[in-house]
Amino acid sequence: MADDFCDFTKDIFILKPPKKSPLLLRMAVLLFAMICGIYICSICLKQIGSRSSGPLATVHVVERPCEMTNVDPSEKPYIHFPKPKTFSRAECDCNPVSFFAIFSTQRSGSGWFETLLNSHMNISSNGEIFSVKVRKSNASTILETLDKLYDLDFLTSASKNECTTAVGLKWMLNQGLLQHHEEIVEYFKRRGVSAIFLFRRNLLRRMVSMLANSYDQNAKLLNGTHKSHVHSPKEAEILASYKPTVNTTTLIANLKQIQGMTANALEYFKSTRHMILFYEDIIKNQTMLNDVQDFLKVPIMDLHSRQVKIHKAPLSLQVENWSDVEKALKGTPYESFLHADYKI
C-alpha cells in the first residue's frame, strides 16, 4: 500500500511540458515576414529616389496630321484644319475648313447675301465683326480678331453645330479694311484667306437705300423700332413709303467717292484669291450662288433667305426730287443709273 501511495505522489509531481500553440507560431512567422518586407521596401524606395533625382523623361504623343490627298497643290494653301482653344472639334478634327471674308459697302445687299450663306449647314459667316470700334483700332487688334475668328474661337449666333467647312465675316470697306490694307493683304496670303467682293452696279439705288435707312434710324417707322432689314412684305411696304430727297449738289461727288473706294479695294486685294459679285447679277441669276459655294469648297445646296426687299419700285417713284436728280446726272458717266437695272 505504501508503494501505491508513492506511485501516486510521483504522478502528481511529474509535470508534463505544455504543447506549443500553432497560432502563436504562425503569428510570429507573419510578424517576421512583415518586418522583412518593410525593410526591403524601404531599401527599394531609397534606390528609386536616388535614380529619379535627375530630370524626368517626357513622353510626346505625336498626332498624325490631317491631309487632303485629292486636292490640287495650288488649292492646298486655302485648306485648313483649325485647332480651337475653346472646344474640341472631335470627329470633325480632320474636316477641312475654308477661310473667307465678304468685302462690301453698306446697303449693297451684303446682309441678304450673308443670310443666304448662313442657310448652308456648313458655312458660318459672322457678320460685321469690325463694326465694333475697339477691334479695328489698329492693325494688331484687327489681326488678333481675325486669328480668333479663323481658329473657330469667335463664337456667334452664326456658329454651327455641324462640322463647319467655311468660316468668315462681312467686312465693310470703311471699317479699317482700306486703312490697314497692307497688313491685311499679307495676313490673307499667309493664312490662306479668300475674299468675296460684293458691290452694287447702280450706286444711285444704293444711295436711296442709304438715305431711307438713315431716316428710319430716327423716325422708327415700324412701331417705334428701327430695322435695317425686314422679313415681311408689310414691313417692307411701310419702310418703302418714305421718299428721300437727294442732295443734287453733292450727288456726283458722293458717287465718285464710293466708286473710288471700290476701285481701291479691288486694286489692293488683286493679289489675293478672290471673286467679284454684283448684287443685281445675283438677283437676276441666283444660280451664281453655286459658283460661290464652289469657291468656298462646300457641298452645293439650295440657299434661302427670309429677308424681304424694301425698295422694289422704279427709282423715279422712290425719290422725292426725281426731276432734279435726272437733271444732275444727264450727260454724265452716271446717267445710266437713272434707268431700271433689274426687275424684282
Short mmCIF file of C-alpha atoms in Angstrom, two decimals:
data_model
loop_
_atom_site.label_atom_id
_atom_site.label_comp_id
_atom_site.label_asym_id
_atom_site.label_seq_id
_atom_site.Cartn_x
_atom_site.Cartn_y
_atom_site.Cartn_z
CA MET A 1 0.00 0.00 0.00
CA ALA A 2 2.86 2.27 0.78
CA ASP A 3 4.23 1.55 -2.69
CA ASP A 4 0.94 2.52 -4.29
CA PHE A 5 0.89 5.80 -2.43
CA CYS A 6 4.42 6.57 -3.57
CA ASP A 7 3.50 5.89 -7.16
CA PHE A 8 0.51 8.22 -6.80
CA THR A 9 2.60 11.05 -5.41
CA LYS A 10 5.13 10.59 -8.23
CA ASP A 11 2.43 11.05 -10.76
CA ILE A 12 1.30 14.23 -9.06
CA PHE A 13 4.69 15.94 -9.02
CA ILE A 14 5.83 14.90 -12.50
CA LEU A 15 4.69 17.89 -14.69
CA LYS A 16 4.42 17.35 -18.47
CA PRO A 17 5.52 20.29 -20.62
CA PRO A 18 2.57 22.05 -22.37
CA LYS A 19 2.20 21.73 -26.15
CA LYS A 20 3.24 24.81 -28.17
CA SER A 21 0.31 26.73 -29.66
CA PRO A 22 0.34 26.67 -33.52
CA LEU A 23 -1.47 30.06 -33.61
CA LEU A 24 1.34 31.83 -31.77
CA LEU A 25 3.89 30.28 -34.08
CA ARG A 26 2.07 31.45 -37.16
CA MET A 27 1.75 34.97 -35.77
CA ALA A 28 5.47 35.06 -35.05
CA VAL A 29 6.29 33.97 -38.61
CA LEU A 30 3.88 36.56 -40.05
CA LEU A 31 5.37 39.33 -37.93
CA PHE A 32 8.86 38.38 -39.05
CA ALA A 33 7.78 38.40 -42.71
CA MET A 34 6.19 41.84 -42.34
CA ILE A 35 9.32 43.29 -40.78
CA CYS A 36 11.44 41.85 -43.60
CA GLY A 37 9.02 43.19 -46.22
CA ILE A 38 9.08 46.68 -44.74
CA TYR A 39 12.85 46.66 -44.65
CA ILE A 40 13.17 45.50 -48.26
CA CYS A 41 10.63 48.10 -49.46
CA SER A 42 12.46 50.92 -47.68
CA ILE A 43 15.71 49.95 -49.43
CA CYS A 44 13.97 49.83 -52.83
CA LEU A 45 12.34 53.23 -52.31
CA LYS A 46 15.68 54.79 -51.45
CA GLN A 47 17.22 53.39 -54.64
CA ILE A 48 14.30 54.65 -56.77
CA GLY A 49 14.51 58.08 -55.16
CA SER A 50 18.22 58.38 -55.93
CA ARG A 51 17.68 57.38 -59.56
CA SER A 52 14.77 59.80 -60.12
CA SER A 53 16.60 62.82 -58.77
CA GLY A 54 17.55 63.72 -62.37
CA PRO A 55 15.17 65.23 -64.95
CA LEU A 56 12.09 63.19 -65.72
CA ALA A 57 11.75 61.81 -69.20
CA THR A 58 8.77 63.31 -71.07
CA VAL A 59 6.68 61.30 -73.47
CA HIS A 60 5.42 63.20 -76.51
CA VAL A 61 2.32 61.91 -78.25
CA VAL A 62 2.65 62.64 -81.93
CA GLU A 63 -0.68 63.27 -83.64
CA ARG A 64 -0.99 62.26 -87.22
CA PRO A 65 -1.55 65.44 -89.27
CA CYS A 66 -4.74 65.77 -91.29
CA GLU A 67 -4.18 65.67 -95.04
CA MET A 68 -6.16 66.10 -98.25
CA THR A 69 -4.69 63.86 -100.92
CA ASN A 70 -7.14 64.54 -103.76
CA VAL A 71 -6.60 68.32 -103.90
CA ASP A 72 -4.74 70.34 -106.48
CA PRO A 73 -1.44 71.61 -104.99
CA SER A 74 -2.40 75.20 -105.82
CA GLU A 75 -5.51 74.87 -103.61
CA LYS A 76 -3.76 73.44 -100.55
CA PRO A 77 -2.86 76.84 -99.03
CA TYR A 78 -6.60 77.54 -98.77
CA ILE A 79 -7.50 74.33 -96.95
CA HIS A 80 -7.16 74.41 -93.17
CA PHE A 81 -7.60 72.20 -90.12
CA PRO A 82 -8.16 74.63 -87.21
CA LYS A 83 -7.41 73.66 -83.60
CA PRO A 84 -9.74 75.85 -81.49
CA LYS A 85 -8.85 76.51 -77.87
CA THR A 86 -12.43 76.86 -76.61
CA PHE A 87 -13.73 73.45 -77.71
CA SER A 88 -12.69 70.20 -79.38
CA ARG A 89 -13.72 69.51 -82.95
CA ALA A 90 -13.69 65.79 -82.06
CA GLU A 91 -14.79 63.73 -85.07
CA CYS A 92 -14.66 66.89 -87.21
CA ASP A 93 -10.96 67.39 -86.47
CA CYS A 94 -9.90 66.45 -89.99
CA ASN A 95 -12.77 68.20 -91.76
CA PRO A 96 -11.11 70.85 -93.95
CA VAL A 97 -12.17 74.48 -93.45
CA SER A 98 -12.00 77.42 -95.90
CA PHE A 99 -11.46 80.97 -94.63
CA PHE A 100 -13.27 83.85 -96.34
CA ALA A 101 -14.26 87.50 -95.99
CA ILE A 102 -17.09 89.35 -97.74
CA PHE A 103 -15.91 92.85 -98.75
CA SER A 104 -18.76 95.27 -99.37
CA THR A 105 -20.28 98.67 -98.68
CA GLN A 106 -23.37 99.48 -96.63
CA ARG A 107 -26.74 98.95 -98.39
CA SER A 108 -25.22 96.80 -101.14
CA GLY A 109 -27.09 93.56 -100.41
CA SER A 110 -24.40 92.12 -98.16
CA GLY A 111 -26.85 91.40 -95.31
CA TRP A 112 -29.14 89.45 -97.65
CA PHE A 113 -26.15 87.68 -99.21
CA GLU A 114 -24.82 86.66 -95.79
CA THR A 115 -28.16 85.16 -94.72
CA LEU A 116 -28.05 83.08 -97.90
CA LEU A 117 -24.60 81.75 -96.99
CA ASN A 118 -25.62 81.04 -93.39
CA SER A 119 -28.56 78.95 -94.60
CA HIS A 120 -25.91 76.43 -95.67
CA MET A 121 -25.36 73.90 -92.88
CA ASN A 122 -21.56 74.09 -93.20
CA ILE A 123 -20.97 77.85 -93.63
CA SER A 124 -20.55 80.29 -90.74
CA SER A 125 -20.41 83.97 -91.70
CA ASN A 126 -20.19 86.01 -88.52
CA GLY A 127 -21.49 89.43 -89.55
CA GLU A 128 -19.79 92.83 -89.26
CA ILE A 129 -17.22 91.93 -86.62
CA PHE A 130 -15.34 95.18 -87.25
CA SER A 131 -18.33 97.41 -86.63
CA VAL A 132 -17.04 97.31 -83.03
CA LYS A 133 -14.55 100.20 -82.78
CA VAL A 134 -12.01 98.56 -80.48
CA ARG A 135 -11.49 95.64 -82.87
CA LYS A 136 -10.41 97.92 -85.73
CA SER A 137 -8.42 100.45 -83.69
CA ASN A 138 -5.11 99.35 -85.25
CA ALA A 139 -3.62 96.63 -87.44
CA SER A 140 -2.63 94.47 -84.45
CA THR A 141 -6.14 94.29 -83.00
CA ILE A 142 -7.55 93.55 -86.46
CA LEU A 143 -5.18 90.61 -86.97
CA GLU A 144 -5.78 89.31 -83.44
CA THR A 145 -9.53 89.35 -84.09
CA LEU A 146 -9.04 87.54 -87.41
CA ASP A 147 -6.91 84.89 -85.68
CA LYS A 148 -9.66 84.27 -83.16
CA LEU A 149 -12.24 84.02 -85.94
CA TYR A 150 -10.31 81.64 -88.18
CA ASP A 151 -9.23 79.49 -85.21
CA LEU A 152 -13.01 78.96 -84.66
CA ASP A 153 -12.82 80.63 -81.24
CA PHE A 154 -15.06 83.59 -82.19
CA LEU A 155 -18.48 82.27 -81.22
CA THR A 156 -21.61 83.99 -82.56
CA SER A 157 -25.15 83.02 -83.48
CA ALA A 158 -23.77 82.01 -86.89
CA SER A 159 -21.58 79.27 -85.35
CA LYS A 160 -22.73 75.85 -86.50
CA ASN A 161 -23.12 72.61 -84.56
CA GLU A 162 -22.30 70.63 -87.68
CA CYS A 163 -18.76 70.34 -88.99
CA THR A 164 -18.01 73.81 -90.30
CA THR A 165 -16.29 73.79 -93.70
CA ALA A 166 -16.20 77.55 -94.37
CA VAL A 167 -15.88 80.35 -91.82
CA GLY A 168 -15.75 84.09 -92.44
CA LEU A 169 -17.21 87.54 -91.86
CA LYS A 170 -18.79 90.55 -93.53
CA TRP A 171 -16.36 93.47 -93.75
CA MET A 172 -17.32 96.97 -94.86
CA LEU A 173 -14.68 98.95 -96.76
CA ASN A 174 -14.88 101.79 -94.22
CA GLN A 175 -14.21 99.51 -91.21
CA GLY A 176 -10.42 99.70 -91.24
CA LEU A 177 -10.08 97.49 -94.31
CA LEU A 178 -8.61 100.10 -96.67
CA GLN A 179 -6.72 101.94 -93.94
CA HIS A 180 -4.71 98.82 -92.99
CA HIS A 181 -4.83 97.04 -96.35
CA GLU A 182 -1.11 96.20 -96.49
CA GLU A 183 -1.14 94.24 -93.23
CA ILE A 184 -4.45 92.58 -94.11
CA VAL A 185 -3.29 91.50 -97.59
CA GLU A 186 -0.15 89.97 -96.07
CA TYR A 187 -2.31 88.19 -93.48
CA PHE A 188 -4.69 86.84 -96.14
CA LYS A 189 -1.77 85.42 -98.12
CA ARG A 190 -0.10 83.93 -95.06
CA ARG A 191 -3.23 82.28 -93.67
CA GLY A 192 -4.90 81.44 -96.96
CA VAL A 193 -8.00 83.65 -96.68
CA SER A 194 -10.18 84.19 -99.76
CA ALA A 195 -12.07 87.41 -100.49
CA ILE A 196 -15.58 87.81 -101.94
CA PHE A 197 -16.24 91.31 -103.30
CA LEU A 198 -19.94 92.20 -103.34
CA PHE A 199 -20.93 95.58 -104.79
CA ARG A 200 -23.90 97.27 -106.46
CA ARG A 201 -23.77 98.31 -110.09
CA ASN A 202 -26.36 101.04 -109.61
CA LEU A 203 -24.88 103.33 -106.97
CA LEU A 204 -27.90 105.63 -107.14
CA ARG A 205 -30.12 102.84 -105.84
CA ARG A 206 -27.62 102.28 -103.05
CA MET A 207 -27.78 106.00 -102.18
CA VAL A 208 -31.58 105.94 -101.98
CA SER A 209 -31.40 102.92 -99.67
CA MET A 210 -28.78 104.68 -97.51
CA LEU A 211 -30.92 107.84 -97.18
CA ALA A 212 -34.06 105.86 -96.34
CA ASN A 213 -32.26 103.74 -93.75
CA SER A 214 -30.68 106.82 -92.17
CA TYR A 215 -34.12 108.48 -91.93
CA ASP A 216 -35.65 105.43 -90.22
CA GLN A 217 -32.92 105.38 -87.57
CA ASN A 218 -34.64 108.45 -86.13
CA ALA A 219 -38.23 108.05 -87.38
CA LYS A 220 -38.54 104.35 -86.42
CA LEU A 221 -41.50 103.74 -88.72
CA LEU A 222 -42.09 100.15 -87.59
CA ASN A 223 -43.92 100.66 -84.29
CA GLY A 224 -41.13 102.75 -82.85
CA THR A 225 -38.41 100.25 -83.87
CA HIS A 226 -35.66 100.77 -86.41
CA LYS A 227 -34.94 97.86 -88.73
CA SER A 228 -32.31 97.80 -91.44
CA HIS A 229 -33.73 94.55 -92.83
CA VAL A 230 -37.25 93.16 -92.69
CA HIS A 231 -38.87 89.73 -93.01
CA SER A 232 -42.41 90.59 -94.14
CA PRO A 233 -43.87 92.37 -97.20
CA LYS A 234 -45.94 94.61 -94.91
CA GLU A 235 -42.85 95.91 -93.11
CA ALA A 236 -41.10 96.45 -96.43
CA GLU A 237 -44.08 98.43 -97.74
CA ILE A 238 -44.06 100.70 -94.67
CA LEU A 239 -40.35 101.47 -94.97
CA ALA A 240 -40.59 101.99 -98.74
CA SER A 241 -43.33 104.59 -98.25
CA TYR A 242 -40.71 107.18 -97.31
CA LYS A 243 -39.23 109.00 -100.34
CA PRO A 244 -35.88 110.61 -99.58
CA THR A 245 -34.74 113.89 -101.12
CA VAL A 246 -31.33 113.57 -102.77
CA ASN A 247 -28.84 116.40 -102.42
CA THR A 248 -28.04 117.04 -106.08
CA THR A 249 -25.23 119.44 -105.21
CA THR A 250 -23.09 116.68 -103.70
CA LEU A 251 -24.60 113.80 -105.67
CA ILE A 252 -21.84 113.32 -108.26
CA ALA A 253 -19.08 113.79 -105.67
CA ASN A 254 -20.66 111.10 -103.49
CA LEU A 255 -20.95 108.68 -106.40
CA LYS A 256 -17.29 109.29 -107.30
CA GLN A 257 -16.25 108.68 -103.70
CA ILE A 258 -17.90 105.26 -103.48
CA GLN A 259 -16.53 104.32 -106.90
CA GLY A 260 -13.06 105.27 -105.71
CA MET A 261 -13.38 103.14 -102.57
CA THR A 262 -14.41 100.05 -104.52
CA ALA A 263 -11.66 100.60 -107.11
CA ASN A 264 -9.05 100.91 -104.35
CA ALA A 265 -10.25 97.74 -102.65
CA LEU A 266 -10.03 95.78 -105.91
CA GLU A 267 -6.55 97.13 -106.55
CA TYR A 268 -5.24 96.47 -103.03
CA PHE A 269 -6.51 92.88 -102.89
CA LYS A 270 -5.96 91.83 -106.51
CA SER A 271 -3.09 89.52 -105.48
CA THR A 272 -5.30 87.51 -103.11
CA ARG A 273 -7.60 84.65 -104.08
CA HIS A 274 -10.92 86.40 -104.71
CA MET A 275 -14.14 86.55 -106.68
CA ILE A 276 -16.22 89.62 -107.67
CA LEU A 277 -20.01 89.67 -107.43
CA PHE A 278 -22.67 92.30 -108.07
CA TYR A 279 -25.95 92.37 -106.18
CA GLU A 280 -28.01 92.96 -109.34
CA ASP A 281 -26.45 89.93 -111.06
CA ILE A 282 -27.38 87.61 -108.19
CA ILE A 283 -30.95 88.98 -108.19
CA LYS A 284 -31.25 88.13 -111.88
CA ASN A 285 -29.50 84.76 -111.70
CA GLN A 286 -29.31 83.02 -108.35
CA THR A 287 -27.51 80.03 -109.85
CA MET A 288 -24.45 82.23 -109.30
CA LEU A 289 -24.69 81.09 -105.70
CA ASN A 290 -23.44 77.70 -106.87
CA ASP A 291 -20.25 79.41 -108.04
CA VAL A 292 -19.89 80.93 -104.58
CA GLN A 293 -20.26 77.52 -102.94
CA ASP A 294 -17.65 76.06 -105.30
CA PHE A 295 -15.35 78.95 -104.42
CA LEU A 296 -15.81 78.18 -100.71
CA LYS A 297 -15.34 74.43 -101.29
CA VAL A 298 -18.63 73.41 -99.70
CA PRO A 299 -21.28 70.97 -100.99
CA ILE A 300 -23.81 72.59 -103.32
CA MET A 301 -27.13 73.28 -101.58
CA ASP A 302 -30.22 75.40 -102.22
CA LEU A 303 -29.67 78.61 -100.27
CA HIS A 304 -32.52 80.75 -98.94
CA SER A 305 -33.13 83.96 -97.01
CA ARG A 306 -36.09 85.26 -95.01
CA GLN A 307 -35.25 88.88 -95.84
CA VAL A 308 -37.72 90.82 -97.97
CA LYS A 309 -36.52 93.52 -100.36
CA ILE A 310 -37.67 97.01 -99.35
CA HIS A 311 -37.29 99.20 -102.45
CA LYS A 312 -38.83 97.33 -105.39
CA ALA A 313 -40.37 100.18 -107.40
CA PRO A 314 -38.58 102.12 -110.16
CA LEU A 315 -36.26 104.81 -108.87
CA SER A 316 -38.47 107.55 -110.28
CA LEU A 317 -41.18 106.52 -107.77
CA GLN A 318 -38.81 106.32 -104.80
CA VAL A 319 -37.12 109.75 -104.89
CA GLU A 320 -38.95 112.90 -103.84
CA ASN A 321 -37.00 115.26 -106.14
CA TRP A 322 -36.58 112.88 -109.06
CA SER A 323 -36.63 115.60 -111.74
CA ASP A 324 -33.69 117.35 -110.05
CA VAL A 325 -31.76 114.08 -109.92
CA GLU A 326 -32.39 113.50 -113.63
CA LYS A 327 -31.04 116.95 -114.49
CA ALA A 328 -27.96 116.43 -112.32
CA LEU A 329 -26.99 113.08 -113.90
CA LYS A 330 -27.92 113.54 -117.55
CA GLY A 331 -24.87 113.87 -119.74
CA THR A 332 -22.57 112.44 -117.02
CA PRO A 333 -20.95 108.98 -116.69
CA TYR A 334 -23.68 108.21 -114.17
CA GLU A 335 -26.67 108.77 -116.44
CA SER A 336 -27.21 105.01 -116.75
CA PHE A 337 -28.15 104.92 -113.06
CA LEU A 338 -31.38 106.72 -113.91
CA HIS A 339 -32.74 103.68 -115.76
CA ALA A 340 -34.06 100.44 -114.30
CA ASP A 341 -31.23 97.93 -113.97
CA TYR A 342 -33.20 94.88 -112.86
CA LYS A 343 -36.73 93.72 -112.21
CA ILE A 344 -37.91 92.16 -108.96
#
